[in-house]
Amino acid sequence: AEYMGNGRFHCPNFNMQSSAPLTAPDKVRIAEGLKEEGNRHFKEGDTRRALSNYSKIFAYINGLHGDKSSMRQYLKSSDVLTDEDESKIQNLKLSAHLNIAACHIKLQQYTKVIDHCTKALEVAPVVKAFFRRGQAYLAIGDLDGAERDLNHAASLDPNDGAILAEKKKLQLKLGEHERKERKQFAGMFDRM
């Protein structure tokens, strides 16, 4: 099976009379096509369509198992994945969560950004996940969460300009927060 774009698939061995489901490698190829189409929509500025494509990836890759899976005994040989396919699935999961998070940042849906970055971090501890989650925490005013994630991102990539710029925004907000607290507490002690 091959994803042709615009919701269309080309399955050369698929027979409409047959009820045979897609094989695991077919599902991986379709998921890769959805990712490519999502990337195209994102670059074109169509965030909602990109989000739709990225979200559909999980319909094809969730539940797929490789040779080392404890589920192997229950699977047909066409549904067992090679190590290469297993690696593709992990990369698809990671990039799908990160791309979905990028879409939610553009849509200002920050709790969803946090959720998808956390899921990406369960796959692999990558800079983009810490950075985007830090951005989302900063946007919702969770300065501790933002500081933790942005510092972690900076420790992984200390020269990234976007991370350094976001850390500057954080420092400004932390300074603002500290001044407000000092003012609030100063007034409290004056009344005692």
mmCIF file of C-alpha atoms in Angstrom:
data_model
loop_
_atom_site.group_PDB
_atom_site.id
_atom_site.type_symbol
_atom_site.label_atom_id
_atom_site.label_comp_id
_atom_site.label_asym_id
_atom_site.label_seq_id
_atom_site.Cartn_x
_atom_site.Cartn_y
_atom_site.Cartn_z
ATOM 1 C CA ALA A 1 0.000 0.000 0.000
ATOM 2 C CA GLU A 2 1.195 3.476 -0.756
ATOM 3 C CA TYR A 3 -0.291 6.743 0.437
ATOM 4 C CA MET A 4 -1.048 8.891 -2.616
ATOM 5 C CA GLY A 5 -2.115 12.048 -0.766
ATOM 6 C CA ASN A 6 -5.517 13.678 -0.302
ATOM 7 C CA GLY A 7 -6.750 10.639 1.613
ATOM 8 C CA ARG A 8 -6.089 8.218 -1.278
ATOM 9 C CA PHE A 9 -4.143 4.964 -1.110
ATOM 10 C CA HIS A 10 -2.700 2.801 -3.869
ATOM 11 C CA CYS A 11 -2.691 -0.872 -2.905
ATOM 12 C CA PRO A 12 -1.476 -2.883 -5.933
ATOM 13 C CA ASN A 13 -2.119 -6.273 -4.286
ATOM 14 C CA PHE A 14 -5.435 -5.297 -2.734
ATOM 15 C CA ASN A 15 -8.462 -7.100 -4.057
ATOM 16 C CA MET A 16 -11.844 -5.499 -3.284
ATOM 17 C CA GLN A 17 -13.351 -9.002 -3.062
ATOM 18 C CA SER A 18 -10.833 -9.972 -0.394
ATOM 19 C CA SER A 19 -11.268 -8.987 3.211
ATOM 20 C CA ALA A 20 -7.531 -9.288 3.829
ATOM 21 C CA PRO A 21 -6.353 -6.438 6.043
ATOM 22 C CA LEU A 22 -3.299 -4.330 5.302
ATOM 23 C CA THR A 23 -0.002 -5.873 6.335
ATOM 24 C CA ALA A 24 2.177 -4.216 8.952
ATOM 25 C CA PRO A 25 4.708 -2.961 6.370
ATOM 26 C CA ASP A 26 1.793 -1.499 4.354
ATOM 27 C CA LYS A 27 0.638 0.371 7.451
ATOM 28 C CA VAL A 28 4.142 1.759 8.002
ATOM 29 C CA ARG A 29 4.317 3.003 4.406
ATOM 30 C CA ILE A 30 0.896 4.646 4.694
ATOM 31 C CA ALA A 31 1.920 6.322 7.957
ATOM 32 C CA GLU A 32 5.082 7.647 6.284
ATOM 33 C CA GLY A 33 2.939 9.076 3.473
ATOM 34 C CA LEU A 34 0.640 10.766 5.984
ATOM 35 C CA LYS A 35 3.675 12.342 7.635
ATOM 36 C CA GLU A 36 4.958 13.656 4.292
ATOM 37 C CA GLU A 37 1.564 15.113 3.419
ATOM 38 C CA GLY A 38 1.274 16.647 6.897
ATOM 39 C CA ASN A 39 4.690 18.259 6.447
ATOM 40 C CA ARG A 40 3.574 19.725 3.124
ATOM 41 C CA HIS A 41 0.395 21.175 4.663
ATOM 42 C CA PHE A 42 2.367 22.587 7.599
ATOM 43 C CA LYS A 43 4.838 24.313 5.271
ATOM 44 C CA GLU A 44 1.908 25.736 3.293
ATOM 45 C CA GLY A 45 0.447 27.161 6.509
ATOM 46 C CA ASP A 46 -2.544 24.796 6.638
ATOM 47 C CA THR A 47 -2.061 23.840 10.263
ATOM 48 C CA ARG A 48 -5.407 22.084 10.723
ATOM 49 C CA ARG A 49 -4.908 19.779 7.721
ATOM 50 C CA ALA A 50 -1.353 19.058 8.850
ATOM 51 C CA LEU A 51 -2.682 18.208 12.304
ATOM 52 C CA SER A 52 -5.245 15.874 10.753
ATOM 53 C CA ASN A 53 -2.566 14.042 8.768
ATOM 54 C CA TYR A 54 -0.215 13.719 11.720
ATOM 55 C CA SER A 55 -3.017 12.440 13.975
ATOM 56 C CA LYS A 56 -4.007 9.738 11.468
ATOM 57 C CA ILE A 57 -0.509 8.240 11.646
ATOM 58 C CA PHE A 58 -1.381 6.575 14.955
ATOM 59 C CA ALA A 59 -4.336 4.753 13.382
ATOM 60 C CA TYR A 60 -1.807 2.848 11.288
ATOM 61 C CA ILE A 61 1.124 2.313 13.646
ATOM 62 C CA ASN A 62 -0.409 1.791 17.096
ATOM 63 C CA GLY A 63 -0.422 -1.873 17.990
ATOM 64 C CA LEU A 64 2.253 -2.963 15.517
ATOM 65 C CA HIS A 65 4.823 -5.343 16.995
ATOM 66 C CA GLY A 66 8.328 -6.400 16.006
ATOM 67 C CA ASP A 67 10.187 -9.714 16.168
ATOM 68 C CA LYS A 68 11.127 -9.189 19.809
ATOM 69 C CA SER A 69 7.543 -8.537 20.901
ATOM 70 C CA SER A 70 5.887 -10.860 23.380
ATOM 71 C CA MET A 71 2.886 -10.710 21.009
ATOM 72 C CA ARG A 72 4.863 -12.409 18.186
ATOM 73 C CA GLN A 73 3.256 -15.791 18.795
ATOM 74 C CA TYR A 74 -0.193 -14.338 18.101
ATOM 75 C CA LEU A 75 0.719 -12.543 14.873
ATOM 76 C CA LYS A 76 0.639 -13.677 11.260
ATOM 77 C CA SER A 77 4.032 -13.611 9.576
ATOM 78 C CA SER A 78 2.887 -10.652 7.419
ATOM 79 C CA ASP A 79 2.284 -8.626 10.582
ATOM 80 C CA VAL A 80 5.691 -9.175 12.185
ATOM 81 C CA LEU A 81 8.018 -6.259 11.621
ATOM 82 C CA THR A 82 11.716 -6.252 10.936
ATOM 83 C CA ASP A 83 14.071 -4.281 13.161
ATOM 84 C CA GLU A 84 14.131 -1.629 10.422
ATOM 85 C CA ASP A 85 10.320 -1.374 10.426
ATOM 86 C CA GLU A 86 10.341 -1.240 14.237
ATOM 87 C CA SER A 87 12.804 1.662 14.072
ATOM 88 C CA LYS A 88 10.606 3.430 11.500
ATOM 89 C CA ILE A 89 7.619 3.076 13.826
ATOM 90 C CA GLN A 90 9.513 4.620 16.754
ATOM 91 C CA ASN A 91 10.656 7.489 14.518
ATOM 92 C CA LEU A 92 7.111 7.970 13.202
ATOM 93 C CA LYS A 93 5.697 8.071 16.741
ATOM 94 C CA LEU A 94 8.320 10.569 17.816
ATOM 95 C CA SER A 95 7.956 12.861 14.806
ATOM 96 C CA ALA A 96 4.152 12.624 14.840
ATOM 97 C CA HIS A 97 3.991 13.739 18.484
ATOM 98 C CA LEU A 98 6.497 16.535 17.845
ATOM 99 C CA ASN A 99 4.685 17.684 14.692
ATOM 100 C CA ILE A 100 1.305 17.572 16.418
ATOM 101 C CA ALA A 101 2.821 19.672 19.218
ATOM 102 C CA ALA A 102 4.111 22.183 16.634
ATOM 103 C CA CYS A 103 0.596 22.451 15.187
ATOM 104 C CA HIS A 104 -0.910 22.986 18.638
ATOM 105 C CA ILE A 105 1.642 25.735 19.338
ATOM 106 C CA LYS A 106 0.430 27.563 16.215
ATOM 107 C CA LEU A 107 -3.181 27.020 17.354
ATOM 108 C CA GLN A 108 -2.277 28.198 20.898
ATOM 109 C CA GLN A 109 -3.537 24.937 22.417
ATOM 110 C CA TYR A 110 -0.800 24.685 24.998
ATOM 111 C CA THR A 111 -2.110 21.840 27.170
ATOM 112 C CA LYS A 112 -2.158 19.667 24.041
ATOM 113 C CA VAL A 113 1.423 20.752 23.278
ATOM 114 C CA ILE A 114 2.468 19.612 26.754
ATOM 115 C CA ASP A 115 0.642 16.293 26.326
ATOM 116 C CA HIS A 116 2.225 15.463 22.963
ATOM 117 C CA CYS A 117 5.712 16.572 24.003
ATOM 118 C CA THR A 118 5.440 14.361 27.080
ATOM 119 C CA LYS A 119 4.457 11.441 24.824
ATOM 120 C CA ALA A 120 7.391 12.236 22.514
ATOM 121 C CA LEU A 121 9.723 12.191 25.514
ATOM 122 C CA GLU A 122 8.451 8.703 26.372
ATOM 123 C CA VAL A 123 9.791 7.608 22.973
ATOM 124 C CA ALA A 124 13.117 9.500 23.153
ATOM 125 C CA PRO A 125 14.584 12.434 25.139
ATOM 126 C CA VAL A 126 14.936 14.901 22.266
ATOM 127 C CA VAL A 127 15.669 18.633 22.363
ATOM 128 C CA LYS A 128 12.560 19.608 20.367
ATOM 129 C CA ALA A 129 10.240 17.970 22.895
ATOM 130 C CA PHE A 130 11.814 19.751 25.858
ATOM 131 C CA PHE A 131 11.892 23.033 23.930
ATOM 132 C CA ARG A 132 8.278 22.922 22.735
ATOM 133 C CA ARG A 133 6.986 21.791 26.107
ATOM 134 C CA GLY A 134 8.991 24.604 27.718
ATOM 135 C CA GLN A 135 7.396 27.080 25.294
ATOM 136 C CA ALA A 136 3.943 25.783 26.208
ATOM 137 C CA TYR A 137 4.625 25.980 29.950
ATOM 138 C CA LEU A 138 5.833 29.543 29.489
ATOM 139 C CA ALA A 139 2.710 30.429 27.505
ATOM 140 C CA ILE A 140 0.384 29.170 30.259
ATOM 141 C CA GLY A 141 2.441 30.799 33.022
ATOM 142 C CA ASP A 142 3.978 27.639 34.520
ATOM 143 C CA LEU A 143 7.373 29.261 35.023
ATOM 144 C CA ASP A 144 8.822 26.321 36.957
ATOM 145 C CA GLY A 145 7.899 23.868 34.194
ATOM 146 C CA ALA A 146 9.206 26.251 31.549
ATOM 147 C CA GLU A 147 12.477 26.748 33.402
ATOM 148 C CA ARG A 148 12.996 23.001 33.902
ATOM 149 C CA ASP A 149 12.329 22.104 30.245
ATOM 150 C CA LEU A 150 14.150 25.046 28.675
ATOM 151 C CA ASN A 151 17.196 24.386 30.843
ATOM 152 C CA HIS A 152 17.102 20.730 29.841
ATOM 153 C CA ALA A 153 16.808 21.692 26.155
ATOM 154 C CA ALA A 154 19.715 24.125 26.548
ATOM 155 C CA SER A 155 21.846 21.447 28.204
ATOM 156 C CA LEU A 156 21.275 19.204 25.166
ATOM 157 C CA ASP A 157 21.872 21.983 22.621
ATOM 158 C CA PRO A 158 23.552 24.976 24.271
ATOM 159 C CA ASN A 159 24.011 26.965 21.040
ATOM 160 C CA ASP A 160 20.437 26.807 19.718
ATOM 161 C CA GLY A 161 19.307 30.394 19.149
ATOM 162 C CA ALA A 162 15.598 29.630 19.557
ATOM 163 C CA ILE A 163 16.200 27.997 22.940
ATOM 164 C CA LEU A 164 18.342 30.925 24.101
ATOM 165 C CA ALA A 165 15.681 33.410 22.962
ATOM 166 C CA GLU A 166 12.966 31.508 24.825
ATOM 167 C CA LYS A 167 15.150 31.419 27.944
ATOM 168 C CA LYS A 168 15.454 35.227 27.734
ATOM 169 C CA LYS A 169 11.649 35.503 27.626
ATOM 170 C CA LEU A 170 11.518 33.220 30.645
ATOM 171 C CA GLN A 171 14.029 35.363 32.557
ATOM 172 C CA LEU A 172 11.926 38.454 31.895
ATOM 173 C CA LYS A 173 8.801 36.695 33.177
ATOM 174 C CA LEU A 174 10.648 35.365 36.217
ATOM 175 C CA GLY A 175 11.852 38.900 37.008
ATOM 176 C CA GLU A 176 8.322 40.242 36.598
ATOM 177 C CA HIS A 177 6.957 37.503 38.854
ATOM 178 C CA GLU A 178 9.597 38.174 41.510
ATOM 179 C CA ARG A 179 8.834 41.930 41.515
ATOM 180 C CA LYS A 180 5.100 41.233 41.920
ATOM 181 C CA GLU A 181 5.749 38.852 44.801
ATOM 182 C CA ARG A 182 8.069 41.305 46.546
ATOM 183 C CA LYS A 183 5.480 44.052 46.210
ATOM 184 C CA GLN A 184 2.699 41.769 47.461
ATOM 185 C CA PHE A 185 4.685 40.534 50.450
ATOM 186 C CA ALA A 186 5.995 44.003 51.285
ATOM 187 C CA GLY A 187 2.446 45.235 51.646
ATOM 188 C CA MET A 188 1.594 42.243 53.796
ATOM 189 C CA PHE A 189 4.412 42.885 56.290
ATOM 190 C CA ASP A 190 3.580 46.599 56.470
ATOM 191 C CA ARG A 191 0.122 45.712 57.823
ATOM 192 C CA MET A 192 1.453 43.604 60.701
#
